[in-house]
Short mmCIF file of C-alpha atoms in Angstrom, two decimals:
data_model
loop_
_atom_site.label_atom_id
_atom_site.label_comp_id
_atom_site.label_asym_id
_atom_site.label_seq_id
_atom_site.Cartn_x
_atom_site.Cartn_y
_atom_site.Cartn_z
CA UNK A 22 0.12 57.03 -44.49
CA UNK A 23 3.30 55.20 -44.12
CA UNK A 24 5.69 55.83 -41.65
CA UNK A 25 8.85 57.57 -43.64
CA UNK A 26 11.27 57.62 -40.31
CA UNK A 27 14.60 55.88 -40.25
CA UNK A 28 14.29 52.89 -38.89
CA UNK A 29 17.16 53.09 -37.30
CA UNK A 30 16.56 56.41 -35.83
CA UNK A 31 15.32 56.38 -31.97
CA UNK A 32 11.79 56.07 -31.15
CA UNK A 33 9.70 59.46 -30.45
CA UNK A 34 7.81 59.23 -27.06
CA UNK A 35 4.71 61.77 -26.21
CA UNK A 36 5.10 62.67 -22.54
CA UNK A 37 1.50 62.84 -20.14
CA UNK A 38 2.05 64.38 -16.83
CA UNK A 39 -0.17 62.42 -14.65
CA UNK A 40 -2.95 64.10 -12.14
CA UNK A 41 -1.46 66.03 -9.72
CA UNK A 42 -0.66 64.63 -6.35
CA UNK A 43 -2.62 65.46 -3.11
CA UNK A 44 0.55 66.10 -1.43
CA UNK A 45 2.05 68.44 -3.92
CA UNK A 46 -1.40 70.15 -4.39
CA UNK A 47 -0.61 71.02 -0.47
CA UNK A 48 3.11 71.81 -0.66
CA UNK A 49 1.93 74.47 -3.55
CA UNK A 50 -0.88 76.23 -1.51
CA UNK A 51 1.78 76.51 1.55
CA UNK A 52 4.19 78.27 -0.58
CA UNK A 53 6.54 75.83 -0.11
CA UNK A 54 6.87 74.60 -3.52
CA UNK A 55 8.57 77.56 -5.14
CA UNK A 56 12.74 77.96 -4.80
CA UNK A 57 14.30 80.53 -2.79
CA UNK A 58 15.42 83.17 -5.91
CA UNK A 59 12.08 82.89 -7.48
CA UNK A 60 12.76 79.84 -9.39
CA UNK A 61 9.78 78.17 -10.45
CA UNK A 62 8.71 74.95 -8.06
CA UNK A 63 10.77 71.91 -8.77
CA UNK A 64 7.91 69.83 -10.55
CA UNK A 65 9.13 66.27 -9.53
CA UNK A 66 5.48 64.66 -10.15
CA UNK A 67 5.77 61.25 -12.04
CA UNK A 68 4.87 60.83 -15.39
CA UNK A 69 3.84 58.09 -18.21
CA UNK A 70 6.00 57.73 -21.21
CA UNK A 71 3.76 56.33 -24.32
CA UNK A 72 5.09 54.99 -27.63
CA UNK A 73 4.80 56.98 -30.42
CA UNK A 74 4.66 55.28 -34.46
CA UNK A 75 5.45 52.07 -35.09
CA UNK A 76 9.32 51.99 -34.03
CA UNK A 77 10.96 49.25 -32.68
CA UNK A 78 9.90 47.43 -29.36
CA UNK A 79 11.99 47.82 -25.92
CA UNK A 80 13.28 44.84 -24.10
CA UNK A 81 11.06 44.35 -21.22
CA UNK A 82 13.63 44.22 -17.46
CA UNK A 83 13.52 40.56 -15.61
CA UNK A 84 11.17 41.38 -12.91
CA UNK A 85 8.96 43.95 -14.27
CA UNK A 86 6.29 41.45 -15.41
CA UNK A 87 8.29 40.28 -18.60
CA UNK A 88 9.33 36.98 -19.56
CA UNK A 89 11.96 37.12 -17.76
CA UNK A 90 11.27 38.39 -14.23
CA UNK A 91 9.17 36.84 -11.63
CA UNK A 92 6.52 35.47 -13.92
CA UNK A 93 8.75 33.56 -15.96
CA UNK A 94 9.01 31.83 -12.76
CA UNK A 95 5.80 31.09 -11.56
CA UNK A 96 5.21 29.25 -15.10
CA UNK A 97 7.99 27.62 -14.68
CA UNK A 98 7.25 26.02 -11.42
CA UNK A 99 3.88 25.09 -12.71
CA UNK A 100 5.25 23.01 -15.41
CA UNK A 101 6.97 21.61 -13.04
CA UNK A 102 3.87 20.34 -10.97
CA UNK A 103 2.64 19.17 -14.07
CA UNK A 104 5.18 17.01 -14.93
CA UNK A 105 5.67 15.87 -11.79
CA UNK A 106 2.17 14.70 -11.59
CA UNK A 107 2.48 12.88 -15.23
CA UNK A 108 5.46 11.30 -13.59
CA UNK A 109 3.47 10.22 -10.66
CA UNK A 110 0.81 8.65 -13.64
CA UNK A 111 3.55 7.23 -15.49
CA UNK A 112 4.96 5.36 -12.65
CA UNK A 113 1.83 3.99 -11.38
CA UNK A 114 0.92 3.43 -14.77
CA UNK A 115 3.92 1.10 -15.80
CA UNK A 116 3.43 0.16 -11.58
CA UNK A 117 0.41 -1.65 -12.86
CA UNK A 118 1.64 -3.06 -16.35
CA UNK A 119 4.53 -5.12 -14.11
CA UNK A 120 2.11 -6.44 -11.91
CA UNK A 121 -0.29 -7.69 -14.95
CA UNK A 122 2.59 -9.28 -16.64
CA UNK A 123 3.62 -10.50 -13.62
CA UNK A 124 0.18 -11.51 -12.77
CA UNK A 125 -0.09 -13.45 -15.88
CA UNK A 126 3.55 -15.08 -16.10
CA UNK A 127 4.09 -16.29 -12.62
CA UNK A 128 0.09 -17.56 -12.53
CA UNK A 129 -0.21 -20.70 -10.01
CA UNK A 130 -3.29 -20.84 -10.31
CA UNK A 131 -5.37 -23.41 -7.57
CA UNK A 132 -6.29 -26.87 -9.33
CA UNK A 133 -9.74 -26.53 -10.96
CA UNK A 134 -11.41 -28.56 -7.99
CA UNK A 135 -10.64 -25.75 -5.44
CA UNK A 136 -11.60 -23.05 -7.91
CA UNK A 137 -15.38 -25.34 -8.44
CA UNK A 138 -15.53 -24.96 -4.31
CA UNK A 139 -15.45 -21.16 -3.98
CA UNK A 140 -18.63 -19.42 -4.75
CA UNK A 141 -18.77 -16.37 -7.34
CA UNK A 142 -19.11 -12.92 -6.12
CA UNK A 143 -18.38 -9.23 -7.49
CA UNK A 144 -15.08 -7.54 -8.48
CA UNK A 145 -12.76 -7.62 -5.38
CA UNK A 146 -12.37 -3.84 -4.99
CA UNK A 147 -15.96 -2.81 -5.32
CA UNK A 148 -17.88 -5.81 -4.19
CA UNK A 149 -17.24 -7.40 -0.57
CA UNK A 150 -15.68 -10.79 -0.74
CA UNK A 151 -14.68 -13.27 1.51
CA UNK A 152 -10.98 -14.55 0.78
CA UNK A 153 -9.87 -17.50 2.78
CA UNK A 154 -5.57 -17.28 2.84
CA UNK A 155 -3.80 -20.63 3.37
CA UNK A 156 -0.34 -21.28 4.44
CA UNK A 157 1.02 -24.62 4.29
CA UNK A 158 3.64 -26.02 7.02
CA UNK A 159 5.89 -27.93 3.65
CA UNK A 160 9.34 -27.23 4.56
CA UNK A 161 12.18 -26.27 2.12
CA UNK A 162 13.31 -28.91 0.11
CA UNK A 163 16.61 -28.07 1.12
CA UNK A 164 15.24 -28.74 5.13
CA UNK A 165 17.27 -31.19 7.22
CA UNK A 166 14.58 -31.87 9.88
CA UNK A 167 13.44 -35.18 10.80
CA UNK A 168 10.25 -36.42 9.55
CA UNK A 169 9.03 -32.74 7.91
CA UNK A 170 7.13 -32.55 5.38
CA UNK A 171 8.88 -30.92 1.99
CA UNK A 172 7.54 -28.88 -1.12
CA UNK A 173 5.07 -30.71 -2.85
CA UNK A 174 4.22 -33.35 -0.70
CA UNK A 175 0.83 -33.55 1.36
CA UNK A 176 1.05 -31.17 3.96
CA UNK A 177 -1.23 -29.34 7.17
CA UNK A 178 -2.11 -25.58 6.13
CA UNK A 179 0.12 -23.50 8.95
CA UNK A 180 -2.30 -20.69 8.38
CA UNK A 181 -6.19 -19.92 7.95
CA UNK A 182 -7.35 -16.80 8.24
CA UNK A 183 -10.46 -15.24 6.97
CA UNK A 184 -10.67 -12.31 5.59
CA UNK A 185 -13.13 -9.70 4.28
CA UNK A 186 -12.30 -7.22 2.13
CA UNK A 187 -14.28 -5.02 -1.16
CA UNK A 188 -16.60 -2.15 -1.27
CA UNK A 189 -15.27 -0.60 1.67
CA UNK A 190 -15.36 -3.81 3.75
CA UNK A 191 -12.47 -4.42 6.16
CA UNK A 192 -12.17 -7.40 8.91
CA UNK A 193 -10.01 -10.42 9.13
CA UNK A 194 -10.55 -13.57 11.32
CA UNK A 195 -7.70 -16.32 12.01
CA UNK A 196 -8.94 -19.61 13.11
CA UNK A 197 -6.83 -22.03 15.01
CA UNK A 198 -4.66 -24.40 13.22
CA UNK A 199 -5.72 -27.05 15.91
CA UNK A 200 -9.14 -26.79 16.11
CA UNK A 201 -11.46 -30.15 15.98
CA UNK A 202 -13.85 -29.77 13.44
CA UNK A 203 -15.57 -32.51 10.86
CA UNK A 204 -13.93 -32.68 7.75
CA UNK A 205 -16.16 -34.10 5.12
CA UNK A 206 -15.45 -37.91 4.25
CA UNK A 207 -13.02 -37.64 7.24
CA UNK A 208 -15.02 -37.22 10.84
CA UNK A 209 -13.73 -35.25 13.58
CA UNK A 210 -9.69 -33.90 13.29
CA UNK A 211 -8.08 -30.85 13.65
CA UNK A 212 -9.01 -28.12 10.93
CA UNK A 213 -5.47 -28.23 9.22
CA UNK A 214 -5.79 -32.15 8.37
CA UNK A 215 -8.29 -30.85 5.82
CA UNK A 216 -5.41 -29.42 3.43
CA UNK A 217 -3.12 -32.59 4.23
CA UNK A 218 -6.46 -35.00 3.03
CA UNK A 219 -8.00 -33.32 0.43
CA UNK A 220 -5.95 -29.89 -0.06
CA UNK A 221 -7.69 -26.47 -0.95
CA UNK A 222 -10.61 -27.60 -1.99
CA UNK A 223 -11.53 -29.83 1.07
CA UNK A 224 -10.12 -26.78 3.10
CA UNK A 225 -12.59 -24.05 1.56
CA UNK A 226 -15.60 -27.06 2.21
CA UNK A 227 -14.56 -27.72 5.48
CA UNK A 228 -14.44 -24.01 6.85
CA UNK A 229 -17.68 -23.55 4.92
CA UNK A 230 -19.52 -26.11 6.78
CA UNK A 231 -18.18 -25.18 10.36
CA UNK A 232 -19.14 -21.40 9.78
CA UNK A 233 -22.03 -21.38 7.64
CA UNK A 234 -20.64 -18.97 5.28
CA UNK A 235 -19.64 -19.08 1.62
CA UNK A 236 -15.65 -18.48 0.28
CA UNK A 237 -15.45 -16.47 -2.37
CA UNK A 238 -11.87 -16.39 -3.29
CA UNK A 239 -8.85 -18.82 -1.76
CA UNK A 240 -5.35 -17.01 -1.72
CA UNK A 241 -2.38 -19.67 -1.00
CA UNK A 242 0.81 -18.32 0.47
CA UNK A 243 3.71 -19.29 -1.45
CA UNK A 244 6.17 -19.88 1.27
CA UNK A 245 9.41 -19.62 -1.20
CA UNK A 246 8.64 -16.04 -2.96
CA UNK A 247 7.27 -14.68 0.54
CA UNK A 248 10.21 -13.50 1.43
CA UNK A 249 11.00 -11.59 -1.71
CA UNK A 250 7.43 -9.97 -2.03
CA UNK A 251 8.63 -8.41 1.22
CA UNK A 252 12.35 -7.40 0.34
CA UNK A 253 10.49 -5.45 -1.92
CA UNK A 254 8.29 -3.74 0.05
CA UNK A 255 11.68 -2.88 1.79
CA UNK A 256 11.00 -4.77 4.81
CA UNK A 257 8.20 -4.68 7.58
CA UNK A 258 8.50 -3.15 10.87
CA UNK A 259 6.28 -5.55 13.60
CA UNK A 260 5.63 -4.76 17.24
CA UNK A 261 6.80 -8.30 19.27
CA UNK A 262 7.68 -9.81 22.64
CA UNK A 263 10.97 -11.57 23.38
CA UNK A 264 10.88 -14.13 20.64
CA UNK A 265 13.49 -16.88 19.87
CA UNK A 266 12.32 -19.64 17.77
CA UNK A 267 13.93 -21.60 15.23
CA UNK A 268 11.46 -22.86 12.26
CA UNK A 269 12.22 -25.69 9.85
CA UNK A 270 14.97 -26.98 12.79
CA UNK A 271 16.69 -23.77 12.79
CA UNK A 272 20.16 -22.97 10.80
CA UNK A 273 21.60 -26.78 11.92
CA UNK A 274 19.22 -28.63 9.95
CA UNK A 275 19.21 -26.26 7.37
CA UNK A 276 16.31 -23.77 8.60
CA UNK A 277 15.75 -20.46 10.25
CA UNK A 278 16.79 -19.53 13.57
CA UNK A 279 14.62 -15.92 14.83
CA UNK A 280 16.29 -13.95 17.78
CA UNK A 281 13.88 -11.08 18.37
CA UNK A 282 13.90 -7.99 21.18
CA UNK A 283 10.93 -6.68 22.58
CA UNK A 284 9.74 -3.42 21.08
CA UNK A 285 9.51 -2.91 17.00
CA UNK A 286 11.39 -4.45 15.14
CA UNK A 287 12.34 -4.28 11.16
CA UNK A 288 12.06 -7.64 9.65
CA UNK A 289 13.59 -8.43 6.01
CA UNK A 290 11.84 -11.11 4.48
CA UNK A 291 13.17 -14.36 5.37
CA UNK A 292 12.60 -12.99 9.43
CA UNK A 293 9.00 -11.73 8.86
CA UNK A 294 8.17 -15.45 7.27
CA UNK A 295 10.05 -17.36 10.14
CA UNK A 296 7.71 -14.87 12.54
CA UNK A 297 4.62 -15.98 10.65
CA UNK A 298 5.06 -19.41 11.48
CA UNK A 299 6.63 -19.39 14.86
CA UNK A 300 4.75 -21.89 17.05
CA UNK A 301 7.41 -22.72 19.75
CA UNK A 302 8.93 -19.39 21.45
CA UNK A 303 11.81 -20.19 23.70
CA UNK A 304 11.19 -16.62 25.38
CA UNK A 305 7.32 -18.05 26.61
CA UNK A 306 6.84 -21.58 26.77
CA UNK A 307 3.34 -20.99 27.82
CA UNK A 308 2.41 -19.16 24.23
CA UNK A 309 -0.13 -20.78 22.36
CA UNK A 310 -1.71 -21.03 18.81
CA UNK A 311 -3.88 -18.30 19.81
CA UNK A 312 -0.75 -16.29 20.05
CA UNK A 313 0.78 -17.38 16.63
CA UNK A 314 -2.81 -16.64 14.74
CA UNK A 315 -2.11 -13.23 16.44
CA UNK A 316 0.68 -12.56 15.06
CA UNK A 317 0.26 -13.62 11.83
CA UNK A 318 -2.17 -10.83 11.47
CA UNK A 319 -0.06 -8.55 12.58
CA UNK A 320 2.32 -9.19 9.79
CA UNK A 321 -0.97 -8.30 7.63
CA UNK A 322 -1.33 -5.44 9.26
CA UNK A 323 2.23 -4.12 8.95
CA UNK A 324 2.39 -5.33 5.29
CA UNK A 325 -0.69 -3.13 4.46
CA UNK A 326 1.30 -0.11 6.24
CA UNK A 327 4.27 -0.44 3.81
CA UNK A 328 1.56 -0.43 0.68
CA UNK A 329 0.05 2.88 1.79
CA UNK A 330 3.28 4.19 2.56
CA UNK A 331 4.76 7.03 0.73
CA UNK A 332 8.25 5.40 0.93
CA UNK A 333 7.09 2.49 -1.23
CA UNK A 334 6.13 4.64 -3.97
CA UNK A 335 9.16 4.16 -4.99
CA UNK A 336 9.70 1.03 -4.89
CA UNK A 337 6.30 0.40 -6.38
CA UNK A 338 7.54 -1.39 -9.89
CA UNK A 339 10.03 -3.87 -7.57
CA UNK A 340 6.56 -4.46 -5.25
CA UNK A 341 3.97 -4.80 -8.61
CA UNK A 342 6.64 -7.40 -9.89
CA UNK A 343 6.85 -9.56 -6.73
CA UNK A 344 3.44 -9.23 -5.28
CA UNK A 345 1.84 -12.07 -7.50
CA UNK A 346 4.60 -14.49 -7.46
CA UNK A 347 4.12 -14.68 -3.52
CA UNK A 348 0.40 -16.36 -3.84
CA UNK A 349 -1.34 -19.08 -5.47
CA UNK A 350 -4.95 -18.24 -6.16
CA UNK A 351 -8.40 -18.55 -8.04
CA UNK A 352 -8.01 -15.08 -9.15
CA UNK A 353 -6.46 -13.61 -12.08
CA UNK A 354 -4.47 -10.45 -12.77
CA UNK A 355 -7.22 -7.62 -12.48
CA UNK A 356 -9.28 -9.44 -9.72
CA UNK A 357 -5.95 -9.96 -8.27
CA UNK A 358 -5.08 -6.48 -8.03
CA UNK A 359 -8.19 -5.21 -7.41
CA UNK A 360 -7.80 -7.42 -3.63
CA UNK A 361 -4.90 -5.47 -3.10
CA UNK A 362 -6.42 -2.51 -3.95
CA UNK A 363 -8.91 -3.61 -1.06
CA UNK A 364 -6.67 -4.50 1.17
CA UNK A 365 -4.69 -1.49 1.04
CA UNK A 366 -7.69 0.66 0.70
CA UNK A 367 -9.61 -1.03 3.79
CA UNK A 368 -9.61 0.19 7.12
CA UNK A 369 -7.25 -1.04 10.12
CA UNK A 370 -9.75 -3.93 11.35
CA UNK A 371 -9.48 -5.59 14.76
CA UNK A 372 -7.17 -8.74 15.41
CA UNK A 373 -9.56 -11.84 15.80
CA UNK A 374 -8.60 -14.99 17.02
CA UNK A 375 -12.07 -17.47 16.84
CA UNK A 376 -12.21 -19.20 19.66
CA UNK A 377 -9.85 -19.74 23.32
CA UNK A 378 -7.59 -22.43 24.75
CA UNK A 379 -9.90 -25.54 26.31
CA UNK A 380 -8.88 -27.73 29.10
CA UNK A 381 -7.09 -29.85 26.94
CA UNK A 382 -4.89 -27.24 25.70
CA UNK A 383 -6.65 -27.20 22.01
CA UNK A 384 -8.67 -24.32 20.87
CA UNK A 385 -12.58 -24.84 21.78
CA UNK A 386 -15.56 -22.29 20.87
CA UNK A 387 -18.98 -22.70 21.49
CA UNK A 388 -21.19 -22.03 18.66
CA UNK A 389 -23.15 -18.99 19.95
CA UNK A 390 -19.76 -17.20 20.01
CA UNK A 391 -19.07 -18.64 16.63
CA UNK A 392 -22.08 -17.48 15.73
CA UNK A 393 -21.64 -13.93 16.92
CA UNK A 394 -18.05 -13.79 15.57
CA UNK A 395 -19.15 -14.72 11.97
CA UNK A 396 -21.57 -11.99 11.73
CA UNK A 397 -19.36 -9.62 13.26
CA UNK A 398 -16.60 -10.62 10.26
CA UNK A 399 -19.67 -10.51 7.28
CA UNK A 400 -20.53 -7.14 8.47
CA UNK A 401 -17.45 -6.06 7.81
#
């Protein structure tokens, strides 16, 4: 039957008196319910209003579980996690589109005789590989400094370092610029006349043959985009000595010129590249390249702290874009990123220098400590 009410007319409510209450059950058996003139007991028990018919709904009060108290609230900060985490995506997301194009624009790639030198091995994040990174000592073309070396001529590789990384792998292991070693077609010389001869590729067969191990992938340092890879990463902070060094023949002749305090420092990029290849420290004389090899990983080591930092989330697009331009490898784009995945990933492995100071000031090793140092860096 339908209902024949006015709409407009207010609602009719049935009243329920709920269950009677313990304490009032009490107050009524002690008499003390009842009013002093015989009035009947104030009945102040609570009580349930129902809706009656179909009339029209009440507004529901903020705070009394409608949709606009409390609840309302809790949904909304919800949504707000939510799209905070699909920003999170999004930015890692487009993170990783920059450093693809990136990857695939600013490609300087090594010359196809290197790449034939390096043996193949697994995808660099899930597989361990062995990376050898090269730094040469060519100085700016803008460099004043007698006799140096410039961009694009022959030059000796400032840096060689070893490092393992993949499938949960983690070491690194710097060898001495001046070691003697034999360089194929070339007899005995020091291990950085390999790049000068033959470049990468006679590098990556040269450290093969002294170690007994096989390069998987070679990573070049490109000396002019180093600094902006880490201006991006908004700078470094490095642990140091006293150091005061001045690198392509310091600001006079058109180079660098490092003044650094002992403690930790915060190097922008052109300082943490003038660190890097520091060789002469005014502060100690008596350093070697033992020292410098040091060092250099140490700049690794702070780099990979700025990658895992939550402070570079931020800047992650900036660091995607640079990151590639600041090498010259084998690799493309995903195998690329996938080292850098493994590098941030890794653990924090042990500074190793192969090798000590001889008699006649050049590094020396004998080969059962070469021995024991390669396995040591394989095993990861």
């Amino acid at each position: 039957m339908a209902d024949e009410r006015d709409p407009d007319s207010p609602p009719d409510y049935r009243v329920y008196r709920s269950r009677p209450r313990l304490l009032g059950r009490k107050d009524k058996d002690e008499g003390l319910g009842s009013g002093g003139d015989g009035a009947p007991p104030a009945d102040d028990r609570p009580y349930t209003v129902h809706r009656a018919g179909g009339g029209r709904r009440l507004p529901s009060l903020p705070g009394r579980g409608g949709g606009g108290g409390g609840g309302g609230r809790r949904v909304s900060f919800g949504k707000i996690v939510k799209y905070a985490l699909l920003g999170g995506v999004a930015w890692v997301a487009l993170s990783l589109v920059i450093f693809m194009v990136s990857a695939l624009i600013q490609r300087q790639g090594v010359a196809d005789e290197a790449g034939s030198a390096l043996s193949g091995s697994g995808y660099t994040l899930t597989s361990p590989n062995t990376i050898l990174v090269l730094g040469s000592d060519a100085r700016a073309k803008t460099s004043k400094e007698p006799g140096a070396n410039k961009i694009g001529q022959p030059s000796r590789s400032d840096t060689i370092l070893l490092m393992r990384a993949g499938g949960g792998t983690s070491a690194r292991l710097s060898i001495p610029r001046d070691t003697v070693v034999d360089i194929p077609g070339r007899g005995r010389d020091k291990i950085n006349a390999a790049y000068a001869y033959g470049g990468p590729a006679l590098a990556v067969r040269t450290i093969e043959q002294y170690l007994g191990i096989e390069i998987n992938h070679l990573v070049e340092v490109n000396f002019e985009n180093f600094p902006d890879f880490i201006d991006a990463l908004g700078g470094v902070d490095v642990r140091t000595n006293c150091v005061v060094s001045r690198i392509n023949g310091g600001f006079k002749n058109g180079g660098y010129t490092l003044r650094l305090k002992p403690g930790e420092n915060h190097l922008d990029g052109k300082a943490a590249l003038a660190l890097a290849r520091t060789r002469k420290n005014e502060c100690r004389p008596n350093e070697n390249d033992l020292t410098r090899a040091r060092r250099q990983q140490k700049i690794l080591g702070a780099i990979k702290g700025r990658l895992i930092s939550p402070a570079t989330f931020v800047r992650l697009p900036l660091v995607s874009w640079a990151a590639p331009k600041a090498v010259r490898s084998d690799m493309a784009g995903p195998s690329l990123l996938g080292l850098f995945g493994a590098v941030a990933s890794g653990g924090d492995p042990k500074t190793e220098v192969l090798g000590r100071i001889g008699p006649d000031g050049n590094p020396s090793v004998s080969d059962e400590v070469k021995q024991t140092e390669v396995e040591r860096f394989l095993r990861g």
